[in-house]
Coordinates of C-alpha atoms in Angstrom, one line a residue:
Chain A
M6 CA 0.0 0.0 0.0
T7 CA 1.4 3.3 -1.0
A8 CA 0.2 6.9 -0.9
R9 CA 0.5 9.6 -3.5
P10 CA 0.9 13.3 -2.8
S11 CA -2.3 15.2 -2.8
P12 CA -3.2 17.2 -5.9
T13 CA -3.7 20.9 -5.4
P14 CA -7.2 21.5 -4.1
R15 CA -9.6 23.7 -6.0
T16 CA -11.1 26.6 -4.2
L17 CA -14.9 26.6 -4.4
P18 CA -17.2 29.5 -3.8
A19 CA -19.2 29.4 -0.5
R20 CA -22.7 28.3 -1.1
P21 CA -25.8 28.1 1.1
L22 CA -26.6 24.6 2.3
P23 CA -23.4 23.0 1.1
G24 CA -23.9 19.4 0.2
F25 CA -27.7 19.7 0.0
G26 CA -27.9 18.4 -3.6
N27 CA -25.9 15.3 -2.9
L28 CA -27.8 14.6 0.3
L29 CA -31.1 15.1 -1.4
R30 CA -30.2 12.7 -4.3
K31 CA -29.2 10.1 -1.7
D32 CA -32.3 10.5 0.4
V33 CA -34.6 10.2 -2.6
R34 CA -32.7 7.1 -3.7
E35 CA -33.1 5.7 -0.2
W36 CA -36.9 6.0 -0.3
R37 CA -36.7 3.7 -3.3
A38 CA -33.9 1.4 -2.2
T39 CA -35.4 0.6 1.2
S40 CA -38.9 0.0 -0.2
R41 CA -40.2 2.8 2.0
A42 CA -41.8 4.4 -1.2
L43 CA -43.5 1.1 -2.1
A44 CA -44.8 0.5 1.4
T45 CA -46.1 4.0 1.6
L46 CA -47.8 3.8 -1.8
V47 CA -49.4 0.4 -1.0
G48 CA -50.6 1.6 2.4
T49 CA -52.1 4.9 1.4
T50 CA -53.6 3.5 -1.8
T51 CA -55.3 0.8 0.2
L52 CA -56.7 3.2 2.7
T53 CA -58.0 5.8 0.2
L54 CA -59.4 3.2 -2.2
L55 CA -61.4 1.5 0.5
T56 CA -62.7 4.8 1.9
T57 CA -63.6 6.0 -1.7
I58 CA -65.6 2.9 -2.6
S59 CA -67.0 2.1 0.9
P60 CA -70.3 4.0 0.1
W61 CA -70.5 2.0 -3.2
I62 CA -69.9 -1.3 -1.3
S63 CA -72.5 -0.3 1.3
R64 CA -75.0 0.4 -1.5
Q65 CA -74.2 -2.9 -3.2
R66 CA -74.9 -4.7 0.1
G67 CA -78.3 -2.9 0.4
M68 CA -77.3 -0.7 3.3
S69 CA -78.6 2.8 3.4
I70 CA -76.1 5.6 2.8
P71 CA -76.4 9.4 2.9
T72 CA -77.5 10.7 -0.5
R73 CA -74.7 13.2 -0.6
V74 CA -71.9 10.6 -0.9
V75 CA -73.4 8.8 -3.9
D76 CA -71.6 10.9 -6.5
A77 CA -68.0 10.4 -7.5
T78 CA -66.7 13.9 -6.4
T79 CA -68.1 13.6 -2.9
A80 CA -67.0 10.1 -2.5
F81 CA -63.5 11.0 -3.6
A82 CA -63.3 14.1 -1.4
G83 CA -64.6 12.2 1.6
A84 CA -61.9 9.5 1.4
G85 CA -60.1 10.7 4.5
W86 CA -57.4 12.7 2.8
L87 CA -57.2 15.2 5.5
V88 CA -57.2 12.7 8.4
L89 CA -55.6 9.4 7.3
I90 CA -53.0 10.8 5.0
P91 CA -51.3 13.2 7.4
V92 CA -51.0 10.4 9.9
A93 CA -49.5 8.2 7.2
A94 CA -47.1 11.0 6.4
A95 CA -46.0 11.1 10.0
L96 CA -45.6 7.3 10.1
A97 CA -43.7 7.1 6.8
T98 CA -41.2 9.7 7.9
L99 CA -40.7 8.6 11.5
P100 CA -37.4 6.8 10.8
I101 CA -35.8 9.2 8.4
I102 CA -33.5 10.8 11.0
V103 CA -33.6 8.6 14.0
V104 CA -32.5 5.5 12.1
E105 CA -29.6 7.5 10.6
R106 CA -28.3 8.3 14.0
D107 CA -28.9 4.8 15.4
R108 CA -27.0 3.1 12.6
G109 CA -24.1 5.6 12.6
T110 CA -24.7 7.0 9.1
L111 CA -25.6 10.4 10.5
A112 CA -22.2 10.8 12.0
W113 CA -20.6 9.5 8.9
S114 CA -22.5 12.0 6.6
L115 CA -21.8 14.9 8.9
T116 CA -18.0 14.5 8.7
K117 CA -18.4 15.1 4.9
A118 CA -18.3 18.6 3.4
C119 CA -22.0 19.3 4.1
S120 CA -23.6 21.4 6.7
R121 CA -26.0 20.2 9.4
E122 CA -28.7 22.5 8.0
A123 CA -28.3 20.9 4.6
F124 CA -28.7 17.5 6.1
L125 CA -31.9 18.5 7.9
M126 CA -33.3 20.3 4.9
S127 CA -32.6 17.3 2.7
K128 CA -34.5 15.1 5.1
L129 CA -37.5 17.5 5.1
V130 CA -37.6 18.2 1.4
S131 CA -37.1 14.5 0.5
G132 CA -39.7 13.4 3.1
I133 CA -42.3 16.0 2.0
G134 CA -41.6 15.5 -1.7
M135 CA -41.5 11.8 -1.8
F136 CA -44.5 11.5 0.4
A137 CA -46.4 13.9 -1.9
A138 CA -45.5 11.6 -4.8
V139 CA -46.1 8.2 -3.4
G140 CA -48.5 9.0 -0.5
I141 CA -50.7 11.6 -2.1
A142 CA -50.4 11.7 -5.9
G143 CA -49.9 8.0 -6.1
P144 CA -53.2 6.9 -4.4
M145 CA -55.2 9.7 -6.0
I146 CA -54.9 8.1 -9.4
P147 CA -56.5 4.8 -8.4
A148 CA -59.0 6.7 -6.2
V149 CA -60.1 8.8 -9.1
V150 CA -60.4 5.7 -11.3
A151 CA -62.3 3.8 -8.6
A152 CA -64.7 6.7 -8.0
T153 CA -65.3 7.0 -11.7
L154 CA -66.1 3.2 -12.1
A155 CA -68.1 3.0 -8.9
Y156 CA -70.3 6.1 -9.2
G157 CA -70.4 6.5 -13.0
S158 CA -68.9 9.9 -13.3
V159 CA -65.5 11.5 -13.1
P160 CA -64.7 13.4 -9.9
D161 CA -64.5 17.2 -10.3
P162 CA -60.9 18.0 -11.3
A163 CA -60.9 21.1 -9.3
V164 CA -61.8 19.2 -6.2
V165 CA -59.1 16.6 -7.0
A166 CA -56.5 19.4 -7.4
L167 CA -57.6 21.2 -4.2
T168 CA -57.6 18.0 -2.3
F169 CA -54.1 17.4 -3.4
V170 CA -52.9 20.9 -2.4
G171 CA -54.7 20.7 1.0
T172 CA -53.4 17.2 1.8
F173 CA -49.9 18.2 0.7
A174 CA -49.9 21.2 3.0
L175 CA -51.2 19.3 6.0
S176 CA -48.8 16.4 5.3
A177 CA -45.9 18.8 5.1
L178 CA -46.8 20.1 8.5
F179 CA -46.9 16.6 9.9
V180 CA -43.6 15.6 8.3
T181 CA -42.0 18.8 9.7
L182 CA -43.5 18.0 13.1
T183 CA -42.2 14.4 13.0
V184 CA -38.7 15.5 12.0
T185 CA -38.6 18.2 14.7
V186 CA -39.7 15.8 17.5
S187 CA -37.3 13.2 16.2
V188 CA -34.4 15.7 16.5
L189 CA -35.5 16.8 20.0
A190 CA -36.2 13.4 21.5
W191 CA -34.3 11.0 19.2
S192 CA -37.2 8.6 19.4
Q193 CA -39.5 7.3 16.8
A194 CA -42.1 6.5 19.4
A195 CA -42.0 10.1 20.7
A196 CA -42.4 11.5 17.2
A197 CA -45.4 9.2 16.6
V198 CA -47.1 10.1 19.8
A199 CA -46.5 13.8 19.1
A200 CA -48.0 13.6 15.6
L201 CA -51.0 11.6 16.7
G202 CA -51.3 13.9 19.8
I203 CA -51.4 17.0 17.6
L204 CA -54.0 15.5 15.3
L205 CA -56.3 14.3 18.1
G206 CA -55.6 17.4 20.2
A207 CA -56.6 19.7 17.3
Q208 CA -59.9 17.7 16.8
A209 CA -60.6 17.8 20.6
L210 CA -59.9 21.6 20.7
D211 CA -62.1 22.0 17.7
S212 CA -65.0 20.3 19.4
I213 CA -64.5 22.2 22.7
L214 CA -63.8 25.6 21.2
P215 CA -65.1 25.6 17.6
E216 CA -64.5 29.3 17.3
L217 CA -60.8 28.5 17.2
H218 CA -61.1 26.2 14.3
D219 CA -59.9 28.7 11.7
D220 CA -56.9 29.6 13.9
L221 CA -55.5 26.1 13.9
P222 CA -52.7 25.2 11.5
T223 CA -54.3 21.8 11.1
S224 CA -57.3 23.4 9.4
I225 CA -55.1 24.3 6.4
G226 CA -56.6 21.5 4.2
E227 CA -60.1 22.7 4.7
W228 CA -59.0 26.3 4.2
V229 CA -57.4 25.4 0.9
A230 CA -60.7 23.8 -0.3
R231 CA -62.7 26.8 0.8
W232 CA -60.2 29.2 -0.8
G233 CA -60.4 27.2 -4.0
F234 CA -64.1 27.7 -4.3
G235 CA -64.0 31.3 -3.1
G236 CA -65.4 30.6 0.3
A237 CA -62.3 31.4 2.5
D238 CA -63.2 34.1 5.0
G239 CA -59.8 35.3 6.1
V240 CA -56.2 34.3 6.2
A241 CA -55.9 33.3 9.9
T242 CA -55.4 29.6 9.0
P243 CA -52.5 30.1 6.5
I244 CA -50.9 32.6 8.9
A245 CA -51.1 30.2 11.8
Y246 CA -49.9 27.4 9.5
G247 CA -46.9 29.5 8.4
I248 CA -46.0 30.5 11.9
V249 CA -46.1 26.9 13.2
L250 CA -44.2 25.6 10.2
V251 CA -41.4 28.1 10.5
G252 CA -41.3 27.7 14.3
L253 CA -40.9 24.0 13.9
L254 CA -38.1 24.5 11.4
L255 CA -36.2 26.9 13.6
V256 CA -36.6 24.6 16.7
A257 CA -35.4 21.6 14.6
R258 CA -32.4 23.6 13.2
R259 CA -31.3 24.8 16.6
A260 CA -31.6 21.3 18.2
F261 CA -29.9 19.6 15.3
A262 CA -27.0 22.1 15.4
Q263 CA -26.3 21.2 19.0
V264 CA -26.5 17.4 18.8
D265 CA -23.4 15.5 19.9
L266 CA -22.8 12.4 17.9
Chain B
M1 CA 7.7 19.0 6.3
S2 CA 6.4 22.2 7.9
M3 CA 6.9 22.8 11.6
A4 CA 3.4 24.2 12.0
P5 CA 1.2 21.6 13.8
S6 CA -1.3 19.8 11.7
I7 CA -3.8 19.4 14.5
S8 CA -3.8 21.9 17.4
L9 CA -5.9 21.3 20.5
D10 CA -6.0 24.2 22.9
R11 CA -7.3 23.7 26.4
L12 CA -10.0 21.4 25.3
T13 CA -12.6 20.5 27.9
K14 CA -15.6 18.3 27.5
T15 CA -18.2 17.8 30.2
Y16 CA -21.3 15.7 29.3
P17 CA -24.7 16.4 30.8
G18 CA -24.7 15.1 34.3
G19 CA -21.3 16.5 35.0
V20 CA -19.3 13.6 33.5
A21 CA -15.9 15.1 32.6
A22 CA -14.6 13.4 29.5
L23 CA -11.7 15.8 28.7
A24 CA -9.9 18.3 31.0
D25 CA -7.8 21.1 29.6
L26 CA -6.3 19.0 26.9
S27 CA -3.7 20.8 24.8
L28 CA -1.9 19.0 22.1
D29 CA 0.0 19.7 18.9
V30 CA 0.2 17.0 16.3
P31 CA 3.1 17.4 13.8
R32 CA 2.3 17.7 10.2
G33 CA 2.7 14.4 8.2
S34 CA 3.2 12.3 11.4
V35 CA 1.6 9.1 12.3
F36 CA 0.3 10.0 15.8
G37 CA -0.8 7.2 18.2
F38 CA -3.4 8.3 20.7
L39 CA -3.5 5.9 23.6
G40 CA -5.5 5.5 26.8
P41 CA -7.6 3.0 28.7
N42 CA -11.3 2.7 28.1
G43 CA -13.1 5.9 29.0
A44 CA -9.9 8.0 28.9
G45 CA -11.5 10.4 26.3
K46 CA -9.9 9.2 23.1
T47 CA -13.1 8.8 21.1
T48 CA -14.4 12.1 22.5
T49 CA -11.3 13.9 21.4
I50 CA -11.5 12.4 17.9
K51 CA -15.1 13.2 17.6
I52 CA -14.5 16.8 18.6
V53 CA -11.7 17.1 16.0
A54 CA -14.0 15.5 13.4
G55 CA -16.7 18.1 14.2
L56 CA -19.2 15.6 15.5
S57 CA -19.1 16.8 19.1
R58 CA -18.6 20.3 20.5
P59 CA -16.1 21.0 23.3
T60 CA -17.4 22.6 26.4
S61 CA -14.5 25.0 26.2
G62 CA -11.3 25.2 24.3
S63 CA -10.6 25.2 20.6
V64 CA -9.5 23.0 17.7
A65 CA -7.6 23.9 14.5
V66 CA -6.5 21.7 11.7
S67 CA -3.9 23.1 9.3
G68 CA -4.4 26.4 11.0
I69 CA -8.2 26.4 10.2
S70 CA -10.5 26.7 13.2
S71 CA -13.2 24.0 13.6
E72 CA -15.7 26.9 13.6
A73 CA -14.8 27.4 9.9
G74 CA -17.4 24.8 8.7
I75 CA -16.8 23.3 5.3
A76 CA -13.3 24.8 4.9
Y77 CA -12.4 22.9 8.1
R78 CA -14.1 19.6 7.1
R79 CA -12.4 19.4 3.8
E80 CA -9.1 19.0 5.7
I81 CA -10.4 15.9 7.5
G82 CA -11.0 12.2 6.7
Y83 CA -12.7 10.3 9.5
L84 CA -13.1 6.6 10.2
A85 CA -15.4 5.7 13.2
E86 CA -14.6 2.9 15.5
A87 CA -17.5 0.9 14.1
P88 CA -17.9 2.3 10.6
C89 CA -21.4 2.2 9.2
F90 CA -22.6 3.0 5.7
Y91 CA -25.9 2.8 3.8
D92 CA -26.3 -0.9 3.6
W93 CA -28.2 -0.6 0.3
M94 CA -25.2 1.0 -1.4
T95 CA -22.4 -1.1 -2.9
A96 CA -18.8 -0.4 -2.0
R97 CA -18.4 1.5 -5.3
E98 CA -21.5 3.6 -4.7
T99 CA -20.4 4.3 -1.1
L100 CA -17.2 5.8 -2.4
R101 CA -18.9 7.7 -5.1
Y102 CA -21.3 9.1 -2.5
A103 CA -18.4 10.1 -0.3
A104 CA -16.5 11.6 -3.3
C105 CA -19.4 13.8 -4.4
F106 CA -18.9 15.9 -1.3
Q107 CA -15.3 16.6 -2.3
P108 CA -15.6 18.4 -5.6
W109 CA -12.3 20.3 -5.0
V110 CA -10.2 17.2 -5.8
D111 CA -9.5 17.8 -9.4
E112 CA -9.2 14.3 -10.8
P113 CA -11.6 11.8 -12.4
L114 CA -14.0 10.3 -9.8
E115 CA -14.1 6.8 -11.2
R116 CA -10.3 6.6 -11.3
R117 CA -10.0 7.7 -7.7
V118 CA -12.7 5.2 -6.6
D119 CA -11.0 2.3 -8.4
E120 CA -7.6 3.4 -7.0
L121 CA -9.0 3.3 -3.4
L122 CA -10.8 0.0 -3.8
D123 CA -7.6 -1.4 -5.0
L124 CA -5.7 0.2 -2.1
V125 CA -7.9 -1.4 0.5
G126 CA -8.3 -4.7 -1.2
L127 CA -12.0 -4.5 -2.0
V128 CA -11.8 -4.7 -5.8
D129 CA -13.6 -8.0 -5.9
A130 CA -16.3 -6.8 -3.6
R131 CA -16.8 -3.5 -5.3
D132 CA -20.3 -4.3 -6.5
R133 CA -21.5 -6.0 -3.3
R134 CA -23.8 -4.1 -1.0
S135 CA -22.0 -2.9 2.1
G136 CA -24.7 -4.4 4.2
E137 CA -23.3 -7.8 3.3
F138 CA -19.7 -6.9 4.4
S139 CA -17.9 -8.3 7.4
A140 CA -16.6 -5.9 10.1
G141 CA -13.2 -6.1 8.6
M142 CA -14.4 -5.2 5.1
R143 CA -16.4 -2.3 6.5
Q144 CA -13.2 -1.1 8.2
R145 CA -11.4 -1.2 4.9
L146 CA -14.2 0.6 3.1
G147 CA -14.1 3.1 6.0
V148 CA -10.4 3.8 5.3
A149 CA -11.1 4.2 1.6
Q150 CA -13.9 6.7 2.1
A151 CA -11.9 8.6 4.6
L152 CA -9.1 9.0 2.0
I153 CA -11.3 9.9 -0.9
G154 CA -11.0 13.7 -0.6
R155 CA -7.3 13.5 -0.1
P156 CA -7.5 15.1 3.4
S157 CA -4.6 16.6 5.1
V158 CA -5.6 14.8 8.3
L159 CA -6.8 11.3 8.7
L160 CA -8.7 10.6 12.0
L161 CA -8.9 6.9 12.7
D162 CA -10.7 5.6 15.8
E163 CA -9.4 2.1 16.5
P164 CA -8.8 1.4 12.8
A165 CA -7.4 -2.1 13.3
S166 CA -9.7 -3.4 16.0
A167 CA -11.9 -5.4 13.7
L168 CA -9.2 -6.7 11.4
D169 CA -7.4 -10.0 11.2
P170 CA -3.6 -9.9 11.4
I171 CA -3.2 -9.6 7.6
G172 CA -5.7 -6.7 7.4
R173 CA -4.0 -5.1 10.4
R174 CA -0.7 -5.3 8.8
E175 CA -2.1 -3.8 5.6
I176 CA -3.7 -0.9 7.4
L177 CA -0.5 -0.2 9.3
G178 CA 1.3 -0.3 6.0
L179 CA -1.2 2.2 4.5
M180 CA -0.7 4.5 7.5
D181 CA 3.1 4.2 7.1
G182 CA 2.7 5.0 3.4
L183 CA 0.8 8.2 4.2
R184 CA 3.6 9.4 6.5
G185 CA 4.9 12.8 5.3
T186 CA 1.9 13.6 3.1
T187 CA -1.0 13.1 5.4
T188 CA -1.2 13.4 9.2
T189 CA -2.7 10.2 10.7
F190 CA -4.1 10.7 14.1
Y191 CA -5.4 7.4 15.5
S192 CA -6.5 5.9 18.7
T193 CA -5.9 2.3 19.5
H194 CA -5.6 -0.2 22.3
I195 CA -3.0 -2.3 20.3
L196 CA 0.2 -0.9 21.8
D197 CA 2.3 -3.1 19.6
D198 CA 0.9 -1.4 16.5
V199 CA 1.7 2.1 17.9
E200 CA 5.3 1.0 18.6
R201 CA 5.6 -0.3 15.0
V202 CA 4.1 2.6 13.1
A203 CA 3.6 5.7 15.2
D204 CA 6.4 8.2 15.2
H205 CA 4.6 10.3 17.9
V206 CA 2.5 9.1 20.8
A207 CA 0.2 10.7 23.4
I208 CA -1.3 9.0 26.4
L209 CA -4.5 10.1 27.8
D210 CA -6.0 9.0 31.2
H211 CA -9.2 10.2 32.7
G212 CA -9.4 13.0 30.1
R213 CA -6.0 14.3 31.0
L214 CA -2.8 14.2 28.9
V215 CA -0.3 12.0 30.8
A216 CA 2.5 12.0 28.2
V217 CA 3.2 13.2 24.7
A218 CA 6.4 12.7 22.8
P219 CA 8.0 11.1 19.8
T220 CA 7.7 7.4 20.4
A221 CA 11.4 6.8 20.6
D222 CA 11.9 9.6 23.1
L223 CA 9.1 8.4 25.3
L224 CA 10.6 4.9 25.4
A225 CA 14.0 6.3 26.0
R226 CA 12.7 8.5 28.9
F227 CA 11.8 5.4 30.8
T228 CA 14.9 3.4 30.0
R229 CA 17.4 6.1 30.5
G230 CA 19.6 5.5 33.6
T231 CA 18.8 1.8 34.1
L232 CA 21.0 -1.2 33.5
H233 CA 20.1 -4.8 33.7
V234 CA 23.0 -6.8 35.2
A235 CA 23.3 -10.5 35.7
I236 CA 26.3 -12.0 37.4
I237 CA 27.4 -15.5 38.2
G238 CA 29.6 -15.8 41.3
G239 CA 30.2 -13.5 44.3
N240 CA 28.3 -13.6 47.5
A241 CA 25.2 -12.1 49.0
D242 CA 26.9 -8.8 49.3
L243 CA 27.0 -8.3 45.5
P244 CA 24.3 -5.6 45.4
S245 CA 26.3 -3.6 47.9
L246 CA 29.4 -4.1 45.9
L247 CA 27.7 -2.7 42.8
G248 CA 26.2 0.1 44.8
R249 CA 29.6 1.4 45.6
V250 CA 30.4 1.9 41.9
P251 CA 30.6 5.7 41.2
G252 CA 27.4 6.9 39.5
V253 CA 25.2 4.1 40.8
V254 CA 22.1 5.5 42.5
E255 CA 20.3 2.2 43.5
V256 CA 20.7 -1.5 43.0
V257 CA 17.5 -3.6 43.2
A258 CA 17.8 -7.4 43.1
A259 CA 15.4 -8.7 40.5
G260 CA 14.8 -11.9 42.4
P261 CA 16.5 -14.5 44.5
P262 CA 19.6 -16.1 43.0
S263 CA 18.7 -19.0 40.7
D264 CA 18.4 -22.1 42.8
P265 CA 21.5 -24.3 42.3
S266 CA 19.9 -27.3 44.1
A267 CA 17.2 -27.4 41.4
R268 CA 19.9 -27.9 38.8
G269 CA 21.6 -30.7 40.7
S270 CA 25.2 -30.2 41.3
E271 CA 25.9 -26.5 40.8
P272 CA 27.7 -25.0 43.9
P273 CA 26.2 -21.8 45.4
A274 CA 29.0 -19.7 43.9
L275 CA 27.6 -20.4 40.4
A276 CA 24.1 -19.0 41.1
T277 CA 23.1 -16.2 38.7
R278 CA 22.1 -13.0 40.4
S279 CA 20.0 -10.5 38.3
M280 CA 19.9 -6.9 39.4
T281 CA 18.5 -3.6 38.1
V282 CA 21.0 -0.8 38.5
R283 CA 19.8 2.7 38.4
T284 CA 22.4 5.3 37.5
A285 CA 22.7 9.0 37.8
D286 CA 21.8 11.2 34.8
G287 CA 24.4 10.8 32.1
A288 CA 26.3 8.1 34.0
T289 CA 24.9 5.0 32.4
G290 CA 27.8 4.3 30.0
R291 CA 30.4 5.1 32.6
V292 CA 28.7 2.8 35.1
Q293 CA 28.3 0.0 32.5
R294 CA 32.1 0.1 31.8
A295 CA 32.9 0.2 35.6
I296 CA 30.8 -2.9 36.2
T297 CA 32.6 -4.7 33.5
R298 CA 36.0 -3.8 35.1
L299 CA 34.6 -4.7 38.5
A300 CA 33.5 -8.2 37.3
A301 CA 36.9 -8.8 35.9
A302 CA 38.7 -7.7 39.0
E303 CA 36.4 -9.7 41.3
D304 CA 36.6 -12.8 39.1
L305 CA 32.8 -12.7 38.4
I306 CA 31.2 -14.0 35.3
L307 CA 29.2 -11.1 33.8
V308 CA 26.3 -12.7 32.0
E309 CA 24.4 -9.5 31.2
N310 CA 25.2 -5.8 31.5
R311 CA 22.9 -3.8 29.2
P312 CA 20.6 -0.8 29.3
V313 CA 17.0 -1.7 30.1
T314 CA 14.7 -1.4 27.1
L315 CA 11.0 -1.1 27.9
D316 CA 8.2 -1.7 25.4
L317 CA 5.4 0.8 25.0
E318 CA 3.0 -1.4 26.9
T319 CA 5.2 -1.2 30.0
V320 CA 5.5 2.6 29.7
F321 CA 1.8 2.9 29.1
L322 CA 0.9 0.8 32.1
H323 CA 3.4 2.8 34.2
L324 CA 2.0 6.1 33.1
V325 CA -1.6 5.2 33.4
N326 CA -1.4 3.4 36.6
D327 CA 1.1 5.8 38.1
R328 CA 2.8 3.0 40.1
G329 CA 6.0 4.9 40.7
R330 CA 9.4 4.2 39.3
V331 CA 9.9 1.8 36.5
A332 CA 12.7 -0.9 37.0

């Protein structure tokens, strides 16, 4: 074994989030390589397909169903996008940071020429982006097809698009929450409990103090739908959403910068 | 070779939550291009030190610089460093080649073809045949080799190795030591280990840490010499029980310690007591070892004694290490 003298290093200009592109490519590949993408797609597709066609199944079995869910658009929109999918987003992204630390690859990556902020942002962007692709867009296609076949008409494309945007926004909040709690507690269980706690807590608060409904960031999905049809009465929801999202990001960034590995 | 230190630790202190002090006021300069062995018992603070230098852990106080660049400099600092963890882990879905490509993509300043560098390193660590196997299928030794290769991919000025040979078989160990030896002069290798024999073979400098404090730091040869200077091992056949006193009267002798009872002539059958071998350790005054050695030779001739041994004591690093860490008083 012999060593050669080092070639002269090139000087590179300073860039924001150094190493982000390399980390993001790796993270996206990891979703595919570890079957996380496939498992998320199968799980969310099964959930949304069943909830989309459950009124149709009930009707086939002679059970009474509310008249309003007999058309394709209503059945599609009522398929639990704003309840089931954010929980699925939290579950799918639980391991993305904790596992990296547990298996030692977090320390390995952070000795490379990348910043901790870049590592964190790569996890968030890949988590949100990949989940949007395989956990939201992926199941929407079979859900639209199933609704069309079951109810005899195509769901309103505007409703489909707004459902996607609303579900994406809410899922992004839950992924950010999961990553933040993961960085604070270094525990998948704690992150899962926090995500479910926020979801159930928001619903409980909504029933106790319904006047706060529009001030909750978890109402962003409904706000998007109302906004899409011109029915939004204010911007309290997106403002609350934005404040909470940025706050979570800042907390995660600060905690991650101080982690000893 | 420049005289400026490659790694400079200045009053480094690390206290973990709960008040556990891992490092206390550690200051250390590592010469550029050296192979620097970092020794200490378990819990001495070796891994903590290496992690701080690698940027994975923050000191409670004190500072670190590599090639004159502060650890606070971010990417400019990291590009100087190649790091191998004690139990290296990689993405188990990547092959060895993909792992090196991934590590290399963070080092765009190295102006040479990526694939050539990857192939060169796979060859260097003996993983050419396993290059397309997933690292998840690798043995601990193969992961260690891959770890060395990825640490070298950016041609760092400093290589930080935490127990690099611990998982390797004797052949792998020899190859890693050979690799470190080959890097001498161009890359500073700072490595922790429990294998003292390896340090003695390859390290030109050594530091010994105990309970987070630096116990000794010196060129390896100097450290060994420091503990052997002024001590002779003398074995004599003949003479009487007063032989230690006789040697004690030689000018320059500070102390004579019998290394054990005379060899038992009855156990050998017919040897008379006069033929018993007496082993002694003779401590001498500073700078008097050679003079005392010659005087003992003359004394043996004058007293009609058979001088079996009359040589300076040489200690191995293990003995020095144990002495320093255990603080058991004088050696010899």
